[in-house]
CSV table of C-alpha atoms and ligand atoms in Angstrom, one decimal:
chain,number,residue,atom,x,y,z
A,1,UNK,CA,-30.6,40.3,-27.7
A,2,UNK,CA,-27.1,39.5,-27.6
A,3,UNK,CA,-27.0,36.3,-29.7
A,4,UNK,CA,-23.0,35.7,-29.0
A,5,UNK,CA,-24.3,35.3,-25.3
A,6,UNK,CA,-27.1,33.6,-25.6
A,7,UNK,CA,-27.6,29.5,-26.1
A,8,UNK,CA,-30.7,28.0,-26.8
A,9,UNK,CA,-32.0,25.2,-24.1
A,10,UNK,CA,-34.5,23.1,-26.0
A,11,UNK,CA,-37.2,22.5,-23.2
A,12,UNK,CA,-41.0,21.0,-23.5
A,13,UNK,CA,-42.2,24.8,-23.8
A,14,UNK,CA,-39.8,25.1,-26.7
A,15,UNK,CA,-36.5,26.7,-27.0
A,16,UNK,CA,-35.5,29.1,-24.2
A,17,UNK,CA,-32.4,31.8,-24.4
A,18,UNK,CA,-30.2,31.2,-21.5
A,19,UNK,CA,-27.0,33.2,-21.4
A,20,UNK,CA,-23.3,31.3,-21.6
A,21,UNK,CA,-22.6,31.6,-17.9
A,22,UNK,CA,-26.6,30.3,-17.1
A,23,UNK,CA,-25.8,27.2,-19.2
A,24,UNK,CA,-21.5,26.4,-17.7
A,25,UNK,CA,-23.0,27.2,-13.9
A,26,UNK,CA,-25.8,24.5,-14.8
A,27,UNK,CA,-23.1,22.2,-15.9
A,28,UNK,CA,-23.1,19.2,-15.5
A,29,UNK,CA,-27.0,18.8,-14.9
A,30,UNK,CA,-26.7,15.1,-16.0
A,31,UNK,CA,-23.9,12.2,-16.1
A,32,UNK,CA,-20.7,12.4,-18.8
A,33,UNK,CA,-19.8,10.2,-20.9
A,34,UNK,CA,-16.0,9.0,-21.5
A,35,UNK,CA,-15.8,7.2,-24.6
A,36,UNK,CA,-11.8,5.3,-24.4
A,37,UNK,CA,-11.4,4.1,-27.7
A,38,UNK,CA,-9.7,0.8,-26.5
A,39,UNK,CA,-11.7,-2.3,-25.4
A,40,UNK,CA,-11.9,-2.5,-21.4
A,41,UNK,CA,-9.3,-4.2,-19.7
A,42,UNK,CA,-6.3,-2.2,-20.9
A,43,UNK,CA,-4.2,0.7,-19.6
A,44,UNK,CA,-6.4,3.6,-21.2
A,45,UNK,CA,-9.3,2.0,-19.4
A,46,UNK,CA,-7.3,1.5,-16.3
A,47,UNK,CA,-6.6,5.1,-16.5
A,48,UNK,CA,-9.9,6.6,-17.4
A,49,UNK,CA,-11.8,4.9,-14.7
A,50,UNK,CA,-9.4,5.9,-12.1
A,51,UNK,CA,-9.6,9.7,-12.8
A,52,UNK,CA,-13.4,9.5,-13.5
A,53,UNK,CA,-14.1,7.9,-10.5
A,54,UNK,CA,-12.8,11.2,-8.3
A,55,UNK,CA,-13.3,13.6,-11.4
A,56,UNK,CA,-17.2,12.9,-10.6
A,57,UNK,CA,-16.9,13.1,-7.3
A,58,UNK,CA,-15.6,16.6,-7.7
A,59,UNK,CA,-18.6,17.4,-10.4
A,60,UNK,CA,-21.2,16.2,-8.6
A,61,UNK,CA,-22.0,13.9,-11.6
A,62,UNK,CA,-21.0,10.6,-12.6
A,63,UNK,CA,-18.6,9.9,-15.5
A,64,UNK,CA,-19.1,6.7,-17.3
A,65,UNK,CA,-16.8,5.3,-19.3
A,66,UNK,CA,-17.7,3.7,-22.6
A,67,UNK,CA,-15.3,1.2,-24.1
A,68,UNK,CA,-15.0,1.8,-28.5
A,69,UNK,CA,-12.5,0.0,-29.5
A,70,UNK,CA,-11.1,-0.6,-33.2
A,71,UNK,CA,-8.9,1.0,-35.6
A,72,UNK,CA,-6.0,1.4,-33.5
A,73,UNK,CA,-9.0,3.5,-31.2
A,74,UNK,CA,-9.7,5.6,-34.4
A,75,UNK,CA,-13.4,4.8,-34.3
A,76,UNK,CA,-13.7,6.0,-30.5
A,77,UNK,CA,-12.0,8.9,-30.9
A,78,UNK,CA,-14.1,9.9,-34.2
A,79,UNK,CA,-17.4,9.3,-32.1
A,80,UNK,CA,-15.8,11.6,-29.6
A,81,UNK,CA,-14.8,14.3,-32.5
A,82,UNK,CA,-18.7,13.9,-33.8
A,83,UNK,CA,-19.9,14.4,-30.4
A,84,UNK,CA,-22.2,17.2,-29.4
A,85,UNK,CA,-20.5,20.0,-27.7
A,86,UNK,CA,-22.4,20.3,-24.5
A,87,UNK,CA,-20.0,18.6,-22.5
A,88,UNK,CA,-22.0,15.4,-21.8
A,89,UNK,CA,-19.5,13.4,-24.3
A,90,UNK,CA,-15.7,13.4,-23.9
A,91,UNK,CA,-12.8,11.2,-25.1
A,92,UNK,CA,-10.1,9.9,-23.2
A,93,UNK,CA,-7.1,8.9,-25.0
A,94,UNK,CA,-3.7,9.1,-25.9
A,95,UNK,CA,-0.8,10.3,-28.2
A,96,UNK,CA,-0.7,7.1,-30.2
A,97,UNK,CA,-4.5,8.0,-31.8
A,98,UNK,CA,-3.8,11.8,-31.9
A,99,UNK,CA,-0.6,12.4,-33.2
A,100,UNK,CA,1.7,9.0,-34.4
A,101,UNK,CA,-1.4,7.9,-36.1
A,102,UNK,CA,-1.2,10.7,-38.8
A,103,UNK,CA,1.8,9.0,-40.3
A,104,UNK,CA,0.3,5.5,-40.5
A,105,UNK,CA,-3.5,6.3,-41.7
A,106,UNK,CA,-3.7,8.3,-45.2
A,107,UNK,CA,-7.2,9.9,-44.0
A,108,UNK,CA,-8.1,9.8,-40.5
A,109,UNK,CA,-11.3,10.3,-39.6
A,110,UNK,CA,-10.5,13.2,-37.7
A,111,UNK,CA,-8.0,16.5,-36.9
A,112,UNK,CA,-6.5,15.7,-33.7
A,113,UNK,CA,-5.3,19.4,-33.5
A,114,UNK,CA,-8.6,21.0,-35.2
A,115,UNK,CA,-11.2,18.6,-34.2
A,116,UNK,CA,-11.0,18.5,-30.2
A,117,UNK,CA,-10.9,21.2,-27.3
A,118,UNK,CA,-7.7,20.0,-25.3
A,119,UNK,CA,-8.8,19.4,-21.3
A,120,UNK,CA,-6.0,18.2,-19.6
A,121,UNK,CA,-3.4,15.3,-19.2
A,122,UNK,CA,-4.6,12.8,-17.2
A,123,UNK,CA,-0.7,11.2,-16.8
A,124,UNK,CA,2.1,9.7,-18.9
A,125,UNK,CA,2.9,6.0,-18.8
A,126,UNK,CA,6.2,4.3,-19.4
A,127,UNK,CA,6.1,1.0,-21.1
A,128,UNK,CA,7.5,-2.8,-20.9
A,129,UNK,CA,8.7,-5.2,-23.2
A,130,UNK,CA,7.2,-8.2,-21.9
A,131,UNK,CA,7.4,-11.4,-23.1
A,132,UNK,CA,5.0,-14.7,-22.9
A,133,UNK,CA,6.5,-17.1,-20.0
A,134,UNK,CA,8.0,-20.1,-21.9
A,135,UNK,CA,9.7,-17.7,-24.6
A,136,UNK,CA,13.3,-19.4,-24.8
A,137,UNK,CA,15.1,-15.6,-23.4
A,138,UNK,CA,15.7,-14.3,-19.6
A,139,UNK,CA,17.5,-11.1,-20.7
A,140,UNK,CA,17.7,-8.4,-23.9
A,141,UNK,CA,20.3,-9.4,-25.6
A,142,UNK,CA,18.6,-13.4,-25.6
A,143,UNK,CA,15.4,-11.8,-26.6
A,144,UNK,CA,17.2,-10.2,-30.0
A,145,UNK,CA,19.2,-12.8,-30.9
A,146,UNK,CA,16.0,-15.2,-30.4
A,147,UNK,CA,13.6,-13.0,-32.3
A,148,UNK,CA,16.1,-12.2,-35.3
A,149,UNK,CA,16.7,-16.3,-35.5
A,150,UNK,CA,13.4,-16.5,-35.4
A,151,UNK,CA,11.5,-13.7,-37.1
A,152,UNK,CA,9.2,-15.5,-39.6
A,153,UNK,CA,7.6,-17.4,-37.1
A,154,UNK,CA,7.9,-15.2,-33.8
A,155,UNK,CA,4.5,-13.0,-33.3
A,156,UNK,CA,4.4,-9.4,-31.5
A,157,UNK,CA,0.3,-8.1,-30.2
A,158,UNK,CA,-0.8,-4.7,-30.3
A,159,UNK,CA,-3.9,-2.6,-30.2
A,160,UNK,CA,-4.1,-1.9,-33.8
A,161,UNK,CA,-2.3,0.6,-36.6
A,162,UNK,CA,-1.7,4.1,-34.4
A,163,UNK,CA,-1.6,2.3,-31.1
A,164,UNK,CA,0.8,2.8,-28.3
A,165,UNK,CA,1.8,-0.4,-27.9
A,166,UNK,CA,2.0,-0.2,-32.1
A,167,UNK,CA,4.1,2.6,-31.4
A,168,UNK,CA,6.4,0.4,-28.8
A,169,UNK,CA,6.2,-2.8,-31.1
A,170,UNK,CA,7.5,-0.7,-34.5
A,171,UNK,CA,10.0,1.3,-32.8
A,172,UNK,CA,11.5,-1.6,-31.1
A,173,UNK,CA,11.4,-3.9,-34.6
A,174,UNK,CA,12.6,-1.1,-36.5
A,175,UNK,CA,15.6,-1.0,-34.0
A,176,UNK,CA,16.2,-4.4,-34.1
A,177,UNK,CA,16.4,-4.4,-37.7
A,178,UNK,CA,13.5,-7.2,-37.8
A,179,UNK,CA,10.2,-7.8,-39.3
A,180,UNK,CA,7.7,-9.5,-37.1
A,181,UNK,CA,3.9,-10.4,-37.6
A,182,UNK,CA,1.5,-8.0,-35.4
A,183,UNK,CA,-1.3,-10.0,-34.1
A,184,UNK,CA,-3.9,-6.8,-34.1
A,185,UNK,CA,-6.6,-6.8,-31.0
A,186,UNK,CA,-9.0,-3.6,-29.5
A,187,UNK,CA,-7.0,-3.5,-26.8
A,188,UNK,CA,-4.0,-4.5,-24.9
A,189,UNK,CA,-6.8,-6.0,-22.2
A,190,UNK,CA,-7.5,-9.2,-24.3
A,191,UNK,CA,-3.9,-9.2,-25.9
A,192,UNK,CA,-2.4,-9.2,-22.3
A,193,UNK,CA,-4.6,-12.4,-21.9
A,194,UNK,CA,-3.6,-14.2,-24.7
A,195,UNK,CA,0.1,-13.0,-24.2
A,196,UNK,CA,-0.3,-14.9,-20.6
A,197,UNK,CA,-1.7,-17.8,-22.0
A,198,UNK,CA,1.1,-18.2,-24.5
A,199,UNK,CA,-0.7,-17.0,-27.9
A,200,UNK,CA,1.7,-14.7,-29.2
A,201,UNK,CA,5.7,-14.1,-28.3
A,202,UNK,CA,5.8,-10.6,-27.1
A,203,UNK,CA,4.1,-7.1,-26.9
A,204,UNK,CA,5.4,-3.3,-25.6
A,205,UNK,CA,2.6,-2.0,-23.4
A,206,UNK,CA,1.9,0.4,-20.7
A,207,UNK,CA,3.2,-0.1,-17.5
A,208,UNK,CA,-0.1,0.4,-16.1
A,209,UNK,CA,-1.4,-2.6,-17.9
A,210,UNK,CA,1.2,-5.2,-17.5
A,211,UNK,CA,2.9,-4.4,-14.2
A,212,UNK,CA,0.3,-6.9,-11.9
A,213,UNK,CA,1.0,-9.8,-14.8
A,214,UNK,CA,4.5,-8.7,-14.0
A,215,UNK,CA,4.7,-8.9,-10.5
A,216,UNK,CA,2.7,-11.8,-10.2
A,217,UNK,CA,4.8,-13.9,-12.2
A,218,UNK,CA,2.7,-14.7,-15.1
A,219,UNK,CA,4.6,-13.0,-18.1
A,220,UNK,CA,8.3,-11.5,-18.2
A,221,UNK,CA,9.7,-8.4,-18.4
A,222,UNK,CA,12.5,-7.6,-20.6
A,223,UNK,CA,13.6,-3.9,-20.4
A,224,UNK,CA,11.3,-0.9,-20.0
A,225,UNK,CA,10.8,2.1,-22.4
A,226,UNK,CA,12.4,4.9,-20.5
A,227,UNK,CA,15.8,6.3,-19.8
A,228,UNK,CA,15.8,5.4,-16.5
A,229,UNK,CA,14.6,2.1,-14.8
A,230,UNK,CA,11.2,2.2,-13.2
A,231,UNK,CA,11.3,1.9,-9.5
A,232,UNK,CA,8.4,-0.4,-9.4
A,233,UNK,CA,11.2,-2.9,-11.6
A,234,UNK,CA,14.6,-2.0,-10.6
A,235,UNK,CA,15.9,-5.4,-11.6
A,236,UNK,CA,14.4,-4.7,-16.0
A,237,UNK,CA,17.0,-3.2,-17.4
A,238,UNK,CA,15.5,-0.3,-19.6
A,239,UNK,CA,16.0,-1.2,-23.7
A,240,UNK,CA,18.4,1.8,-24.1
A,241,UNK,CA,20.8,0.1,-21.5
A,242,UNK,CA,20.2,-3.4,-22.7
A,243,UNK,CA,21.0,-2.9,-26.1
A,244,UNK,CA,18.7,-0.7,-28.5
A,245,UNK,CA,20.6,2.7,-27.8
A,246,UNK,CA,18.6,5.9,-27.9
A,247,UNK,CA,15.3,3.9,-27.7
A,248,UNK,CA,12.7,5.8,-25.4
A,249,UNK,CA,8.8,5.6,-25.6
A,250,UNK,CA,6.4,7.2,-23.5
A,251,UNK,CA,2.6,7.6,-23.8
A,252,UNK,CA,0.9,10.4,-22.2
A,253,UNK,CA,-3.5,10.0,-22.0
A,254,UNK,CA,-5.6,13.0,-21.3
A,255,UNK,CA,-9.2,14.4,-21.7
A,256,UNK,CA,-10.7,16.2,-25.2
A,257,UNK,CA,-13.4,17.6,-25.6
A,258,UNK,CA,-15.5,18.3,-29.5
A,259,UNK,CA,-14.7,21.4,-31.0
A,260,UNK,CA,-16.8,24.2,-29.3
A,261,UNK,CA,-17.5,22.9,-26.4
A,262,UNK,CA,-17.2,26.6,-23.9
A,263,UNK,CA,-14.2,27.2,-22.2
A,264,UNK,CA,-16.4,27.8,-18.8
A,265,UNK,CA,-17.3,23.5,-19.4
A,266,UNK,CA,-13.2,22.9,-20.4
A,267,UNK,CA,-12.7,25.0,-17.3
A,268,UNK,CA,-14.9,22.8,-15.1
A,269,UNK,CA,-13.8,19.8,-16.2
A,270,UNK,CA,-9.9,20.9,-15.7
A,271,UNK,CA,-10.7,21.5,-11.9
A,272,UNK,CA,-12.2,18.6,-11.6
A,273,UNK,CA,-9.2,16.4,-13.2
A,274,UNK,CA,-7.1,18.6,-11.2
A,275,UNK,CA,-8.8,17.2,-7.9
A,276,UNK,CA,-8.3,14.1,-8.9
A,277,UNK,CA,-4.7,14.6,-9.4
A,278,UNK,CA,-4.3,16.3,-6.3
A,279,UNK,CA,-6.0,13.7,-4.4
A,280,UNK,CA,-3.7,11.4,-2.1
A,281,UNK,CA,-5.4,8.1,-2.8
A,282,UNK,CA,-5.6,8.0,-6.6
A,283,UNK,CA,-1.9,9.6,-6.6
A,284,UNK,CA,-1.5,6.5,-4.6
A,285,UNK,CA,-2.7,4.0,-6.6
A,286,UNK,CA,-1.0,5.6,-10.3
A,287,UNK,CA,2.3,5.8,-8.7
A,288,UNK,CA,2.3,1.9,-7.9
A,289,UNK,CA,1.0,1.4,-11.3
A,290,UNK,CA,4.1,3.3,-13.0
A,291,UNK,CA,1.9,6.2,-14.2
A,292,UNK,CA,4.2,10.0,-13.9
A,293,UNK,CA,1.5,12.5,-12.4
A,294,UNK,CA,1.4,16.1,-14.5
A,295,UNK,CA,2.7,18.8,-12.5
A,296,UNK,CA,-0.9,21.4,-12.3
A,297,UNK,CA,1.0,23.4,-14.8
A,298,UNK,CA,1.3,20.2,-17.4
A,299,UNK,CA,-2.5,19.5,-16.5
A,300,UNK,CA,-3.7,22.7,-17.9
A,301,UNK,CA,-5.5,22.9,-21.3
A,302,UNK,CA,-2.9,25.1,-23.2
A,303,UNK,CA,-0.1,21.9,-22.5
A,304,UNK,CA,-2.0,19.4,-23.6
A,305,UNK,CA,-2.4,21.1,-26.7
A,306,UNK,CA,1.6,22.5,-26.7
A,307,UNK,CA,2.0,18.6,-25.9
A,308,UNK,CA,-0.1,17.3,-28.9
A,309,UNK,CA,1.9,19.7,-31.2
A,310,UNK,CA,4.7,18.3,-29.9
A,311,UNK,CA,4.6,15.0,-30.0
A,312,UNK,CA,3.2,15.4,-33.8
A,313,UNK,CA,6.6,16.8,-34.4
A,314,UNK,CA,8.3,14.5,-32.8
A,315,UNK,CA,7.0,11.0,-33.7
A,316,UNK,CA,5.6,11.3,-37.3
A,317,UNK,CA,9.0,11.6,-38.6
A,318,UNK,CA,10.1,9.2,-36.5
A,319,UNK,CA,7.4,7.0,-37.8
A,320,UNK,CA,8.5,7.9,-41.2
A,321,UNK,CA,11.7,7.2,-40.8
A,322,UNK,CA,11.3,3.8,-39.7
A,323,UNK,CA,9.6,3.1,-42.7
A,324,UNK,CA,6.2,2.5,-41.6
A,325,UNK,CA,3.8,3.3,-44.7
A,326,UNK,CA,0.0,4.7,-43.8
A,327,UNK,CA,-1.9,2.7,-44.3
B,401,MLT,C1,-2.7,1.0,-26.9
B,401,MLT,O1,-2.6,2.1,-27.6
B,401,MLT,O2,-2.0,0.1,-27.0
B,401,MLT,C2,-3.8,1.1,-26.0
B,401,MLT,O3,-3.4,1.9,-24.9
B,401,MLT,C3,-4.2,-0.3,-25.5
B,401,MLT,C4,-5.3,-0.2,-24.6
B,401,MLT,O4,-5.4,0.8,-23.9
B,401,MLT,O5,-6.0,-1.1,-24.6
């Protein structure tokens, strides 16, 4: 018997061979779960339930998402790395946990590049510097001169060490040569709440998050993280035009897998992400929430993992250089 193509199905009459192919056709017999490793409410949840909601249309299975939050999303995305891998348990997450956070941990829990079997990128969101109402600045340049005047007792929230919106906060404080207090939360959900209610001064999250608090006039915007200004706020300057030359930060989410889960599951699950990007309504709904669509080629399993490599390249020096220490 050919043991390389054979897995073994515990059932009631004990274990039965059942070759690879048996097992991936089978797939999924029962629902998935999607651990996010941020606290509901916040724009990896926002994202996650979107694409699971069509992705298990397309699998004939539903794909609940379950909210572990903590450590920056470490904890979430070390259950995830833990899992079993049968398929059933799947992370959704983002650069700020798999690749920034190896320059601000000593030991992480787990390999981002070793530890997970790449599925696809779900999209990549740009991100606002957004300010409680009553914060004494309308523009920028108010906002820097405000916060370095003011930078033992102004406050910045984020989703913990390794976050993206950790990522926005330090890069932007590292730019504007100050050093702020980080009020930590599991995710920017609750911190967007306490940002509206006037906790805390300021906070860079994803667009996906913050635009409707935007738009609805309940927090300000002050420049956005891209290059270019978003189309859903062509009146926000973005930070490189507004004063902080050069400074660009964008956070692309996707799906992983445990190690050795079969490439015929990674496959199935890739098809079915790649309904859901194809479909019109949820293209829809991410495009007025900010959120840039991969391309099918970007959503494949090979670029996620060419984009994790990449973005470890790219943003733990850059973490280093700002002279973050891990923590
Ligand atoms: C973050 O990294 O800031 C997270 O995306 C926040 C969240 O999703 O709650």
């Amino acid at each position: 018997m050919k043991r390389r193509g054979l897995l073994a199905l515990a059932t009631g009459a004990g274990l039965v061979a059942l070759p690879v192919g048996a097992m991936a056709q089978a797939y999924p017999a029962k629902p998935i779960t999607v651990i996010v490793p941020f606290a509901a409410g916040g724009p990896t949840d926002a994202l996650a339930r979107i694409l699971c909601q069509r992705m298990g249309e397309a699998l004939g299975q539903q794909m609940i998402v379950e909210n572990v939050g903590g450590a920056g999303g470490t904890i979430g995305v070390a259950k995830a790395a833990r899992a079993a891998p049968d398929g059933y348990t799947l992370a959704f997450t983002h650069m700020g946990t798999l690749a920034v956070n190896i320059a601000l941990y000593k030991s992480l829990p787990y390999d981002s590049q070793k530890d997970f079997e790449p599925i696809g990128l779900g999209g990549t969101n740009p991100m606002v510097l957004v300010a409680k109402k009553d914060l004494p600045a309308k523009t920028f340049p108010e906002f820097l001169a405000y916060v370095k005047a003011n930078e033992k007792k102004v406050q910045y929230g984020m989703a913990g060490i390794g976050a993206a919106s950790h990522l926005g906060g330090l890069m932007l404080n590292s730019m504007m040569k100050v050093n702020v207090l980080e009020i930590p939360y599991k995710g920017t959900g609750p911190a967007l709440n306490d940002l509206v209610s006037g906790q805390f001064d300021y906070m860079v999250d994803q667009a996906v998050n913050v635009l409707p608090q935007i738009q609805g006039g309940n927090i300000k915007a002050l420049g956005v993280s891209t290059l270019k200004r978003l189309p859903q706020l062509p009146d926000v300057p973005t930070i490189d035009e507004a004063g902080l030359k050069g400074y660009e930060v964008t956070i692309w989410n996707g799906f992983f897998a445990p190690k050795g889960t079969s490439k015929e599951v990674v496959a199935k699950l890739n098809q079915a992400l790649l309904a859901a990007l194809g479909d019109e309504k949820v293209r829809a709904r991410l495009t007025e929430l900010a959120v840039a669509l991969p391309t099918t080629e970007d959503a494949t399993p090979e670029a996620l993992r060419a984009q994790l490599k990449a973005s470890i390249d790219k943003w733990v020096p850059a973490v280093q250089a700002a002279g973050v220490k891990p923590e």
